[in-house]
C-alpha cells in the first residue's frame, strides 16, 4: 500500500528548496561583486604606481644633477688648493735651500779661519822649537866643554891621589917600622893583641848583659807563670780521696761468713777463682775484706758478693751467675763514668771506644790517685791555662783529658802508658796536637807545641799537690801488674790473678793446650822467670789450676 505524504511535510520540503536556492544565488552574486571590486582596485593601483615612479625618477634626476654640480665644485676647489700648496711648498723649499747654503758658507768660512789660526800657531811653535833647538845645541856644546875640563881635572886629581896614597903608604910603613922598633911588636902581633883585648872586653860585657837580661826574663816569667798557675788552681778546686787496695763488704750477721766459705771452702774458692780477689774473713764482726790491687776486679767481687748476700743462695752456680751480672754492671758504670768525664770537661767528638777507655780509668790509680779524676783535673787546668795564654782551650782540654788514656790498657798491652796512649789516639784519629801532647807529657819526646807544655804543667800541678799521690802503693801495684804480665806471657794461660798481696799467683790454664804433665814444667818456668825478672820480699807461690767441664741439659 502506497505511502501517503502529509501536507506539512510537503510544505517543509518547498521551504527547504527555497532556502537552498536563495543561498546559492546570494553566493554567486557576492562572488561576482567581489571580482568587480578587485579589478577596479588593481586598475587604480596601476595608475598610482606609474605616477609615483615618474615622480621618483624626476626627483632622482634632479639629485644626480645637484651631485654632479657639487662634485665639479669640489674638484675645482681641490685642484686650486693643491696648486696653492704646491706653490707654498716651492717657496718654503727655496727658503730652506737658501738658509742651508748660507749656513754652509758661514761654516766653511769659520773653518777656514780656524785653519788659518792653527797654521799660524804651528808656524809659531816651529819657530820656537827651532830657537830651543839652537839653545840646547849651545848648551850641549858648553856641557861637552865642561865635561872635557872635568875629565882633565879628574885625571890630575887621580895623579895627585896616587902620589898622595904612595906618600901615605910610605909614611905608614915608616911609622909601623918605627913603632915596631920602639915596642918590639910586629904589625901582626900588635893587631892580634888589640883584637884579643877587644874580644875579652866584649865577652865580659855580653856576659854581664846576658846575665842581667836572663835574670829579668826569669823573674818576669816566674811572676807570669805563678799568676797563671795560681789562677788556674783557684778555679779548679778538685777534691781528692786516696784510693786503697781493699774494700769492706758489710754482712747482716756473722753466720753469713760460714755460708760464704761454703762446704770445705768451695764457695770462697769459687769466688776467688772467678774474680781474682782475695776474700779475707777474720774476726772483724759482720764484715768481709776484699783485697786486690785491680779496682775493677775488686768492684766486680764487691757487687757480686752483695748480690749473693741479698739473694741468700750461695753455691758455685749462683756465684758464677752473680759474677757475670756484676761484670755487666761494672761495664755499664765504666761507660757512664766516661760520659761524665766528657761532659764535665766539655770535650766533644770523642770516639765511643775512647769514652769507654776513659771510664775504665775510674778503676785505675796512680800513686793512690784516681786516674780518671786526675785526667779531669788536668783537662780543667789545661783549659784554664790555655785561655790565659791565648791558646786553643778546647784542644788543650782534649789533650789533658786523654794524656793518661794508655793507663786503661797497661794491664793488657805491653809497653809504657805513654806509648800505648799514643797508639790509641792514632787509632781513633785524634788531632796531631793531642797525640804530641800525650807523647810529650813525660818528656819521652821534646814538647814542640804550647799545648804540650800546658798539659805537662797541668799534669805536674795535679800530681804534686800534697796528699794526691803515694809512692809506696804505686810501687806495690806495679809489682803485682808485672807479676801478672809475666804469667800471661806463656802460651796456654787463660787468666792470671795476683793474690795474697803478691805472695801467691793463681793461673788458670786452657786444658786443651796444657795437660797435667806439662803443668809442672810451666809452673817451674814461670817461677824461674819471676826470680830472674822481679825484686820482691819473701816468697811467691805459683799455683796453676787446670779445670775441665762437661755441660749437658736435661729436658
Coordinates of C-alpha atoms in Angstrom, one line a residue:
X1 CA 0.0 0.0 0.0
X2 CA 1.4 3.3 -1.2
X3 CA 2.6 5.6 1.5
X4 CA 0.9 8.8 1.9
X5 CA 2.8 12.3 2.4
X6 CA 1.2 14.7 4.7
X7 CA 0.7 18.4 3.7
X8 CA 3.0 19.6 6.4
X9 CA 5.9 17.6 5.0
X10 CA 5.3 18.9 1.5
X11 CA 5.4 22.5 2.9
X12 CA 8.7 21.8 4.7
X13 CA 10.3 20.5 1.5
X14 CA 9.2 23.5 -0.5
X15 CA 10.7 25.9 2.2
X16 CA 14.0 24.0 2.2
X17 CA 14.2 24.2 -1.6
X18 CA 13.6 28.0 -1.5
X19 CA 16.3 28.4 1.2
X20 CA 18.9 26.5 -0.8
X21 CA 18.1 28.4 -3.9
X22 CA 18.4 31.8 -2.2
X23 CA 21.7 30.8 -0.6
X24 CA 23.1 29.7 -3.9
X25 CA 22.0 32.9 -5.6
X26 CA 23.5 35.1 -2.9
X27 CA 26.8 33.3 -3.1
X28 CA 27.0 33.7 -6.8
X29 CA 26.1 37.4 -6.6
X30 CA 28.7 38.2 -3.9
X31 CA 31.5 36.4 -5.8
X32 CA 31.0 38.4 -8.9
X33 CA 30.7 41.7 -7.0
X34 CA 34.0 40.8 -5.3
X35 CA 35.7 40.3 -8.7
X36 CA 34.5 43.6 -10.0
X37 CA 35.8 45.4 -6.9
X38 CA 39.2 43.7 -7.2
X39 CA 39.6 44.6 -10.9
X40 CA 38.7 48.2 -10.1
X41 CA 41.2 48.3 -7.3
X42 CA 44.0 46.8 -9.5
X43 CA 43.4 49.4 -12.2
X44 CA 43.5 52.2 -9.7
X45 CA 46.7 50.9 -8.1
X46 CA 48.4 50.5 -11.6
X47 CA 47.7 54.1 -12.4
X48 CA 49.0 55.3 -8.9
X49 CA 52.2 53.3 -9.2
X50 CA 53.1 54.7 -12.6
X51 CA 52.7 58.2 -11.3
X52 CA 54.9 57.6 -8.2
X53 CA 57.6 56.1 -10.3
X54 CA 57.7 59.0 -12.7
X55 CA 57.8 61.4 -9.7
X56 CA 60.6 59.5 -8.1
X57 CA 62.6 59.4 -11.3
X58 CA 62.3 63.2 -11.7
X59 CA 63.5 63.6 -8.1
X60 CA 66.4 61.2 -8.7
X61 CA 67.5 63.1 -11.9
X62 CA 67.3 66.3 -10.0
X63 CA 69.5 64.9 -7.2
X64 CA 72.0 63.5 -9.7
X65 CA 72.3 66.9 -11.3
X66 CA 72.9 68.6 -8.0
X67 CA 75.5 65.9 -7.0
X68 CA 77.4 66.4 -10.3
X69 CA 77.5 70.1 -9.8
X70 CA 78.8 69.6 -6.2
X71 CA 81.4 67.2 -7.4
X72 CA 82.6 69.6 -10.0
X73 CA 82.7 72.3 -7.5
X74 CA 84.8 70.1 -5.0
X75 CA 87.1 69.0 -7.8
X76 CA 87.7 72.6 -8.9
X77 CA 88.3 73.6 -5.2
X78 CA 90.7 70.7 -4.6
X79 CA 92.7 71.5 -7.7
X80 CA 93.0 75.1 -6.6
X81 CA 94.0 74.1 -3.1
X82 CA 96.7 71.6 -4.4
X83 CA 98.1 74.3 -6.7
X84 CA 98.3 76.7 -3.7
X85 CA 100.0 74.1 -1.5
X86 CA 102.5 73.3 -4.3
X87 CA 103.4 77.0 -4.7
X88 CA 103.8 77.3 -0.9
X89 CA 106.0 74.2 -0.7
X90 CA 108.2 75.5 -3.5
X91 CA 108.6 78.8 -1.7
X92 CA 109.4 77.0 1.6
X93 CA 111.9 74.7 -0.2
X94 CA 113.6 77.7 -1.8
X95 CA 113.9 79.4 1.6
X96 CA 115.3 76.2 3.2
X97 CA 117.9 75.8 0.4
X98 CA 118.9 79.4 0.8
X99 CA 119.3 79.0 4.6
X100 CA 121.3 75.8 4.3
X101 CA 123.5 77.4 1.6
X102 CA 124.1 80.4 3.9
X103 CA 124.9 78.2 6.9
X104 CA 127.3 76.1 4.9
X105 CA 129.1 79.1 3.5
X106 CA 129.4 80.5 7.1
X107 CA 130.7 77.2 8.5
X108 CA 133.3 76.9 5.6
X109 CA 134.3 80.5 6.4
X110 CA 134.7 79.7 10.1
X111 CA 136.7 76.6 9.4
X112 CA 139.0 78.4 7.1
X113 CA 139.5 81.0 9.8
X114 CA 140.3 78.2 12.4
X115 CA 142.7 76.5 10.0
X116 CA 144.5 79.8 9.4
X117 CA 144.8 80.4 13.1
X118 CA 146.1 76.8 13.7
X119 CA 148.6 77.2 10.8
X120 CA 149.8 80.4 12.4
X121 CA 150.2 78.7 15.8
X122 CA 152.0 75.7 14.3
X123 CA 154.3 78.1 12.5
X124 CA 155.0 80.0 15.7
X125 CA 155.6 76.7 17.6
X126 CA 158.1 75.6 14.9
X127 CA 159.9 78.9 15.2
X128 CA 160.0 78.5 19.0
X129 CA 161.2 74.9 18.6
X130 CA 164.0 76.0 16.3
X131 CA 165.0 78.6 18.8
X132 CA 165.0 76.0 21.6
X133 CA 167.0 73.5 19.5
X134 CA 169.6 76.2 18.8
X135 CA 169.7 76.9 22.6
X136 CA 170.1 73.3 23.5
X137 CA 172.8 72.8 21.0
X138 CA 174.7 75.7 22.5
X139 CA 174.1 74.2 26.0
X140 CA 175.3 70.8 24.8
X141 CA 178.4 72.3 23.4
X142 CA 179.1 74.1 26.7
X143 CA 178.5 70.9 28.7
X144 CA 180.9 69.0 26.4
X145 CA 183.5 71.6 27.1
X146 CA 182.8 71.4 30.9
X147 CA 183.0 67.6 30.8
X148 CA 186.3 67.7 29.0
X149 CA 187.6 70.2 31.5
X150 CA 186.3 68.0 34.4
X151 CA 187.9 64.9 32.9
X152 CA 191.2 66.7 32.7
X153 CA 190.9 67.9 36.3
X154 CA 189.9 64.3 37.4
X155 CA 192.9 62.9 35.7
X156 CA 195.0 65.5 37.5
X157 CA 193.3 64.6 40.8
X158 CA 193.9 60.9 40.2
X159 CA 197.6 61.5 39.7
X160 CA 197.6 63.7 42.9
X161 CA 195.7 61.0 44.8
X162 CA 198.0 58.3 43.6
X163 CA 201.0 60.3 44.6
X164 CA 199.4 61.1 48.0
X165 CA 198.5 57.4 48.5
X166 CA 202.0 56.4 47.8
X167 CA 203.3 59.0 50.2
X168 CA 200.8 57.9 52.9
X169 CA 201.8 54.3 52.5
X170 CA 205.4 55.3 52.7
X171 CA 204.7 57.3 55.9
X172 CA 202.6 54.5 57.4
X173 CA 205.3 52.0 56.7
X174 CA 207.9 54.2 58.2
X175 CA 205.6 54.7 61.2
X176 CA 205.0 51.0 61.6
X177 CA 208.7 50.3 61.4
X178 CA 209.4 52.9 64.0
X179 CA 206.6 51.5 66.3
X180 CA 207.9 48.0 65.8
X181 CA 211.4 49.2 66.8
X182 CA 210.1 51.1 69.8
X183 CA 207.5 48.4 71.1
X184 CA 209.4 45.4 69.9
X185 CA 206.0 44.2 68.4
X186 CA 205.4 43.3 64.8
X187 CA 202.3 44.6 63.0
X188 CA 200.5 41.2 63.1
X189 CA 201.4 40.8 66.8
X190 CA 200.0 44.2 67.7
X191 CA 196.8 43.6 65.7
X192 CA 196.3 40.2 67.3
X193 CA 196.9 41.8 70.8
X194 CA 194.4 44.6 70.2
X195 CA 191.7 42.2 68.8
X196 CA 192.2 39.8 71.7
X197 CA 191.8 42.6 74.2
X198 CA 188.7 43.9 72.5
X199 CA 187.2 40.4 72.3
X200 CA 187.8 39.9 76.1
X201 CA 186.1 43.2 76.8
X202 CA 183.2 42.4 74.5
X203 CA 182.8 38.9 76.0
X204 CA 182.7 40.3 79.5
X205 CA 180.2 43.0 78.5
X206 CA 178.0 40.5 76.7
X207 CA 178.1 38.1 79.7
X208 CA 177.0 40.9 82.1
X209 CA 174.2 42.0 79.8
X210 CA 173.0 38.4 79.1
X211 CA 173.0 37.6 82.8
X212 CA 171.0 40.6 83.7
X213 CA 168.6 40.0 80.8
X214 CA 168.3 36.3 81.7
X215 CA 167.5 37.2 85.3
X216 CA 165.0 39.8 84.3
X217 CA 163.3 37.3 81.9
X218 CA 163.3 34.5 84.5
X219 CA 161.8 36.9 87.1
X220 CA 159.1 38.1 84.7
X221 CA 158.3 34.5 83.5
X222 CA 158.2 33.3 87.1
X223 CA 155.8 36.0 88.0
X224 CA 153.6 35.4 85.0
X225 CA 153.6 31.6 85.5
X226 CA 152.9 31.9 89.2
X227 CA 150.0 34.2 88.4
X228 CA 148.5 31.9 85.8
X229 CA 149.0 28.8 87.8
X230 CA 147.5 30.4 91.0
X231 CA 144.5 31.5 89.0
X232 CA 144.1 28.0 87.4
X233 CA 144.4 26.3 90.8
X234 CA 141.9 28.7 92.3
X235 CA 139.4 28.0 89.5
X236 CA 140.0 24.2 89.8
X237 CA 139.3 23.2 93.4
X238 CA 139.1 19.4 92.8
X239 CA 138.5 17.0 95.7
X240 CA 140.9 14.1 96.1
X241 CA 140.5 10.9 98.1
X242 CA 143.3 8.5 98.0
X243 CA 142.4 5.1 96.6
X244 CA 143.1 2.0 98.6
X245 CA 143.6 -1.6 97.6
X246 CA 140.9 -3.1 99.9
X247 CA 137.1 -3.0 100.1
X248 CA 134.9 -3.9 103.0
X249 CA 131.6 -5.7 102.5
X250 CA 129.2 -5.5 105.4
X251 CA 127.4 -8.7 106.5
X252 CA 123.9 -8.9 108.1
X253 CA 125.4 -11.4 110.7
X254 CA 128.4 -13.5 111.3
X255 CA 126.6 -16.7 110.2
X256 CA 126.9 -15.4 106.7
X257 CA 130.7 -15.9 106.8
X258 CA 130.2 -19.6 107.1
X259 CA 127.8 -19.7 104.1
X260 CA 130.2 -17.6 102.1
X261 CA 133.1 -20.0 102.9
X262 CA 130.9 -23.0 102.0
X263 CA 131.4 -26.7 102.5
X264 CA 135.1 -27.4 102.6
X265 CA 135.7 -23.8 101.3
X266 CA 134.2 -24.4 97.8
X267 CA 132.3 -21.2 97.8
X268 CA 135.2 -18.9 98.7
X269 CA 137.5 -20.7 96.3
X270 CA 134.9 -20.2 93.5
X271 CA 134.6 -16.5 94.3
X272 CA 138.4 -16.0 94.3
X273 CA 138.8 -18.0 91.1
X274 CA 136.1 -16.2 89.2
X275 CA 137.1 -12.7 90.4
X276 CA 140.8 -12.8 91.1
X277 CA 140.2 -11.2 94.5
X278 CA 141.3 -12.3 98.0
X279 CA 138.5 -12.7 100.5
X280 CA 139.8 -12.0 104.0
X281 CA 137.5 -13.5 106.6
X282 CA 138.8 -12.8 110.1
X283 CA 137.4 -11.8 113.5
X284 CA 136.1 -8.5 112.3
X285 CA 132.4 -8.6 113.2
X286 CA 129.9 -8.6 110.4
X287 CA 132.4 -7.7 107.6
X288 CA 134.5 -9.3 104.9
X289 CA 137.5 -7.6 103.4
X290 CA 138.2 -7.8 99.7
X291 CA 141.9 -7.4 98.8
X292 CA 143.1 -6.8 95.2
X293 CA 145.4 -4.3 93.5
X294 CA 143.0 -4.1 90.5
X295 CA 140.0 -1.9 91.4
X296 CA 137.9 -3.4 88.5
X297 CA 138.2 -6.9 89.9
X298 CA 137.6 -5.6 93.4
X299 CA 134.4 -3.8 92.3
X300 CA 133.1 -6.9 90.5
X301 CA 133.7 -9.0 93.6
X302 CA 132.1 -6.5 95.9
X303 CA 128.9 -6.2 93.7
X304 CA 128.7 -10.0 93.2
X305 CA 129.1 -10.6 97.0
X306 CA 126.4 -8.1 97.9
X307 CA 124.1 -9.7 95.4
X308 CA 124.8 -13.1 96.9
X309 CA 124.1 -11.9 100.4
X310 CA 120.8 -10.3 99.3
X311 CA 119.8 -13.4 97.4
X312 CA 120.8 -15.9 100.1
X313 CA 121.6 -18.7 97.7
X314 CA 125.3 -19.2 97.8
X315 CA 126.7 -22.0 95.7
X316 CA 129.1 -22.2 92.7
X317 CA 126.4 -21.9 90.0
X318 CA 124.8 -18.9 91.8
X319 CA 128.3 -17.4 92.3
X320 CA 129.1 -17.6 88.6
X321 CA 125.8 -16.0 87.7
X322 CA 126.2 -13.1 90.1
X323 CA 129.8 -12.5 89.0
X324 CA 128.6 -12.3 85.3
X325 CA 125.9 -9.8 86.3
X326 CA 128.4 -7.8 88.4
X327 CA 130.8 -7.6 85.4
X328 CA 127.9 -6.2 83.2
X329 CA 127.1 -3.6 85.8
X330 CA 130.7 -2.6 86.1
X331 CA 130.9 -2.2 82.3
X332 CA 127.8 -0.1 82.4
X333 CA 129.3 2.1 85.1
X334 CA 132.5 2.4 83.1
X335 CA 130.5 3.8 80.2
X336 CA 128.7 6.2 82.5
X337 CA 131.9 7.4 84.1
X338 CA 133.4 8.0 80.6
X339 CA 130.4 10.1 79.6
X340 CA 130.5 12.0 82.8
X341 CA 134.2 12.9 82.3
X342 CA 133.5 14.1 78.7
X343 CA 130.5 16.2 79.8
X344 CA 132.4 17.6 82.8
X345 CA 135.4 18.7 80.7
X346 CA 133.2 19.9 77.8
X347 CA 135.1 17.8 75.2
X348 CA 133.1 16.8 72.2
X349 CA 133.5 14.4 69.3
X350 CA 135.4 11.6 71.1
X351 CA 135.2 8.1 69.6
X352 CA 132.9 5.9 71.8
X353 CA 135.8 3.5 72.4
X354 CA 137.9 6.3 73.8
X355 CA 134.9 7.2 76.1
X356 CA 134.8 3.6 77.3
X357 CA 138.6 3.7 78.0
X358 CA 138.2 6.9 79.9
X359 CA 135.5 5.2 82.0
X360 CA 138.0 2.3 82.8
X361 CA 140.3 4.9 84.3
X362 CA 137.9 5.4 87.2
X363 CA 139.1 2.0 88.5
X364 CA 142.8 2.8 87.9
X365 CA 145.1 4.5 90.3
X366 CA 148.5 6.2 90.0
X367 CA 150.3 6.5 93.3
X368 CA 146.9 6.1 95.0
X369 CA 145.4 8.9 92.9
X370 CA 142.4 8.0 90.8
X371 CA 143.5 8.3 87.2
X372 CA 140.1 9.5 85.8
X373 CA 139.8 12.3 88.4
X374 CA 143.4 13.2 87.7
X375 CA 142.6 13.3 84.0
X376 CA 139.6 15.5 84.5
X377 CA 141.6 17.8 86.8
X378 CA 144.5 18.0 84.2
X379 CA 141.9 18.8 81.4
X380 CA 140.4 21.6 83.5
X381 CA 143.7 23.1 84.4
X382 CA 144.9 22.8 80.8
X383 CA 141.8 24.7 79.6
X384 CA 142.3 27.5 82.1
X385 CA 146.0 27.9 81.4
X386 CA 145.4 27.8 77.6
X387 CA 142.7 30.6 78.0
X388 CA 145.1 32.7 80.0
X389 CA 147.9 32.2 77.4
X390 CA 145.7 32.7 74.3
X391 CA 145.9 29.1 73.1
X392 CA 143.1 26.9 71.9
X393 CA 141.4 26.0 75.1
X394 CA 139.2 23.2 73.6
X395 CA 142.2 21.4 72.2
X396 CA 144.1 21.8 75.5
X397 CA 141.2 20.3 77.4
X398 CA 141.0 17.4 74.9
X399 CA 144.8 16.7 75.3
X400 CA 144.6 17.0 79.1
X401 CA 141.7 14.5 79.3
X402 CA 143.5 11.9 77.1
X403 CA 147.0 12.3 78.3
X404 CA 146.9 9.2 80.5
X405 CA 144.5 7.1 78.3
X406 CA 147.2 4.5 77.9
X407 CA 146.8 3.5 81.6
X408 CA 143.4 1.9 80.8
X409 CA 145.3 -0.8 78.8
X410 CA 148.6 -1.2 80.6
X411 CA 147.4 -4.5 82.1
X412 CA 146.5 -5.9 78.7
X413 CA 149.1 -4.4 76.3
X414 CA 152.9 -4.4 76.8
X415 CA 154.6 -1.1 76.9
X416 CA 154.6 2.2 78.8
X417 CA 151.3 4.0 79.2
X418 CA 152.7 6.8 77.0
X419 CA 153.4 4.6 74.0
X420 CA 150.0 2.8 74.5
X421 CA 148.2 6.2 74.7
X422 CA 149.9 7.4 71.5
X423 CA 148.9 4.3 69.6
X424 CA 145.3 4.5 70.9
X425 CA 145.0 8.2 69.9
X426 CA 146.3 7.5 66.4
X427 CA 144.0 4.5 66.0
X428 CA 140.9 6.7 66.7
X429 CA 142.1 9.6 64.6
X430 CA 142.8 12.2 67.3
X431 CA 144.4 15.5 66.1
X432 CA 148.2 15.7 65.8
X433 CA 148.4 18.2 68.6
X434 CA 146.7 15.9 71.0
X435 CA 148.9 12.9 70.0
X436 CA 152.0 15.0 70.5
X437 CA 150.8 16.3 73.9
X438 CA 150.2 12.6 75.0
X439 CA 153.6 11.6 73.8
X440 CA 155.5 14.5 75.4
X441 CA 153.8 14.8 78.8
X442 CA 156.5 12.7 80.4
X443 CA 159.3 14.1 78.2
X444 CA 159.5 10.9 76.1
X445 CA 159.9 13.5 73.2
X446 CA 160.7 17.1 73.4
X447 CA 157.5 19.3 73.6
X448 CA 157.1 21.3 70.4
X449 CA 153.8 23.0 70.9
X450 CA 152.3 25.3 73.5
X451 CA 149.5 22.7 74.2
X452 CA 152.1 20.0 75.0
X453 CA 153.8 22.3 77.5
X454 CA 150.5 23.3 79.1
X455 CA 149.4 19.6 79.5
X456 CA 152.8 18.8 81.0
X457 CA 152.5 21.7 83.5
X458 CA 148.9 20.8 84.4
X459 CA 149.9 17.1 84.9
X460 CA 152.6 18.2 87.3
X461 CA 150.3 20.6 89.2
X462 CA 147.7 17.8 89.7
X463 CA 150.2 15.2 90.8
X464 CA 152.3 17.5 93.0
X465 CA 149.5 18.6 95.3
X466 CA 150.0 17.4 98.9
X467 CA 148.2 14.1 99.5
X468 CA 147.4 13.5 95.9
X469 CA 149.7 10.5 95.5
X470 CA 151.5 7.9 97.5
X471 CA 154.7 6.3 96.1
X472 CA 154.6 3.1 98.1
X473 CA 151.1 2.0 96.9
X474 CA 152.1 2.7 93.3
X475 CA 155.2 0.6 93.6
X476 CA 153.2 -2.2 95.1
X477 CA 150.6 -2.1 92.3
X478 CA 153.2 -2.0 89.6
X479 CA 154.9 -5.1 91.1
X480 CA 151.6 -7.0 91.1
X481 CA 150.9 -5.9 87.5
X482 CA 154.3 -7.1 86.4
X483 CA 153.7 -10.4 88.1
X484 CA 150.5 -10.9 86.2
X485 CA 152.2 -9.8 82.9
X486 CA 154.9 -12.5 83.3
X487 CA 152.3 -15.2 83.9
X488 CA 150.1 -14.1 80.9
X489 CA 153.1 -14.2 78.5
X490 CA 153.1 -18.0 78.5
X491 CA 151.1 -19.9 75.9
X492 CA 148.0 -21.7 77.2
X493 CA 147.4 -19.3 80.1
X494 CA 143.8 -18.1 80.1
X495 CA 143.6 -16.0 83.3
X496 CA 146.0 -14.9 86.0
X497 CA 145.4 -13.3 89.3
X498 CA 147.9 -12.0 91.9
X499 CA 146.6 -13.0 95.3
X500 CA 147.6 -12.6 99.0
X501 CA 149.3 -9.1 98.4
X502 CA 151.5 -10.6 95.7
X503 CA 152.6 -13.7 97.7
X504 CA 150.6 -16.0 95.5
X505 CA 149.7 -16.1 91.8
X506 CA 146.9 -18.2 90.6
X507 CA 147.0 -19.2 87.0
X508 CA 144.0 -20.7 85.1
X509 CA 145.3 -22.6 82.0
X510 CA 143.5 -24.0 79.0
X511 CA 143.1 -27.7 79.4
X512 CA 143.3 -28.4 75.6
X513 CA 146.8 -26.8 75.4
X514 CA 148.4 -27.6 78.8
X515 CA 147.9 -31.1 80.1
X516 CA 148.6 -32.4 83.6
X517 CA 152.2 -33.5 82.9
X518 CA 153.1 -30.1 81.4
X519 CA 151.7 -28.1 84.3
X520 CA 154.7 -28.9 86.5
X521 CA 157.1 -27.7 83.8
X522 CA 155.1 -24.5 83.1
X523 CA 154.9 -23.7 86.8
X524 CA 158.7 -24.1 87.2
X525 CA 159.4 -21.9 84.1
X526 CA 157.1 -19.1 85.5
X527 CA 158.8 -19.3 88.9
X528 CA 162.2 -19.0 87.4
X529 CA 161.3 -16.0 85.3
X530 CA 159.8 -14.3 88.4
X531 CA 163.0 -14.9 90.3
X532 CA 165.1 -13.5 87.4
X533 CA 163.0 -10.5 86.4
X534 CA 161.5 -9.3 89.7
X535 CA 162.5 -8.0 93.1
X536 CA 160.2 -8.9 95.9
X537 CA 160.2 -9.7 99.6
X538 CA 159.7 -13.2 100.8
X539 CA 158.4 -15.9 98.5
X540 CA 155.8 -16.1 95.7
X541 CA 153.7 -19.2 95.3
X542 CA 152.9 -20.2 91.7
X543 CA 149.6 -22.0 91.7
X544 CA 148.4 -23.5 88.3
X545 CA 144.7 -24.6 88.0
X546 CA 143.5 -26.8 85.2
X547 CA 139.7 -27.3 85.0
X548 CA 137.7 -29.4 82.6
X549 CA 133.9 -29.0 82.3
X550 CA 131.2 -31.1 80.7
X551 CA 127.8 -29.5 80.5
X552 CA 124.5 -31.0 79.3
X553 CA 120.9 -30.0 79.6
X554 CA 118.2 -32.3 81.0
X555 CA 114.9 -31.9 79.0

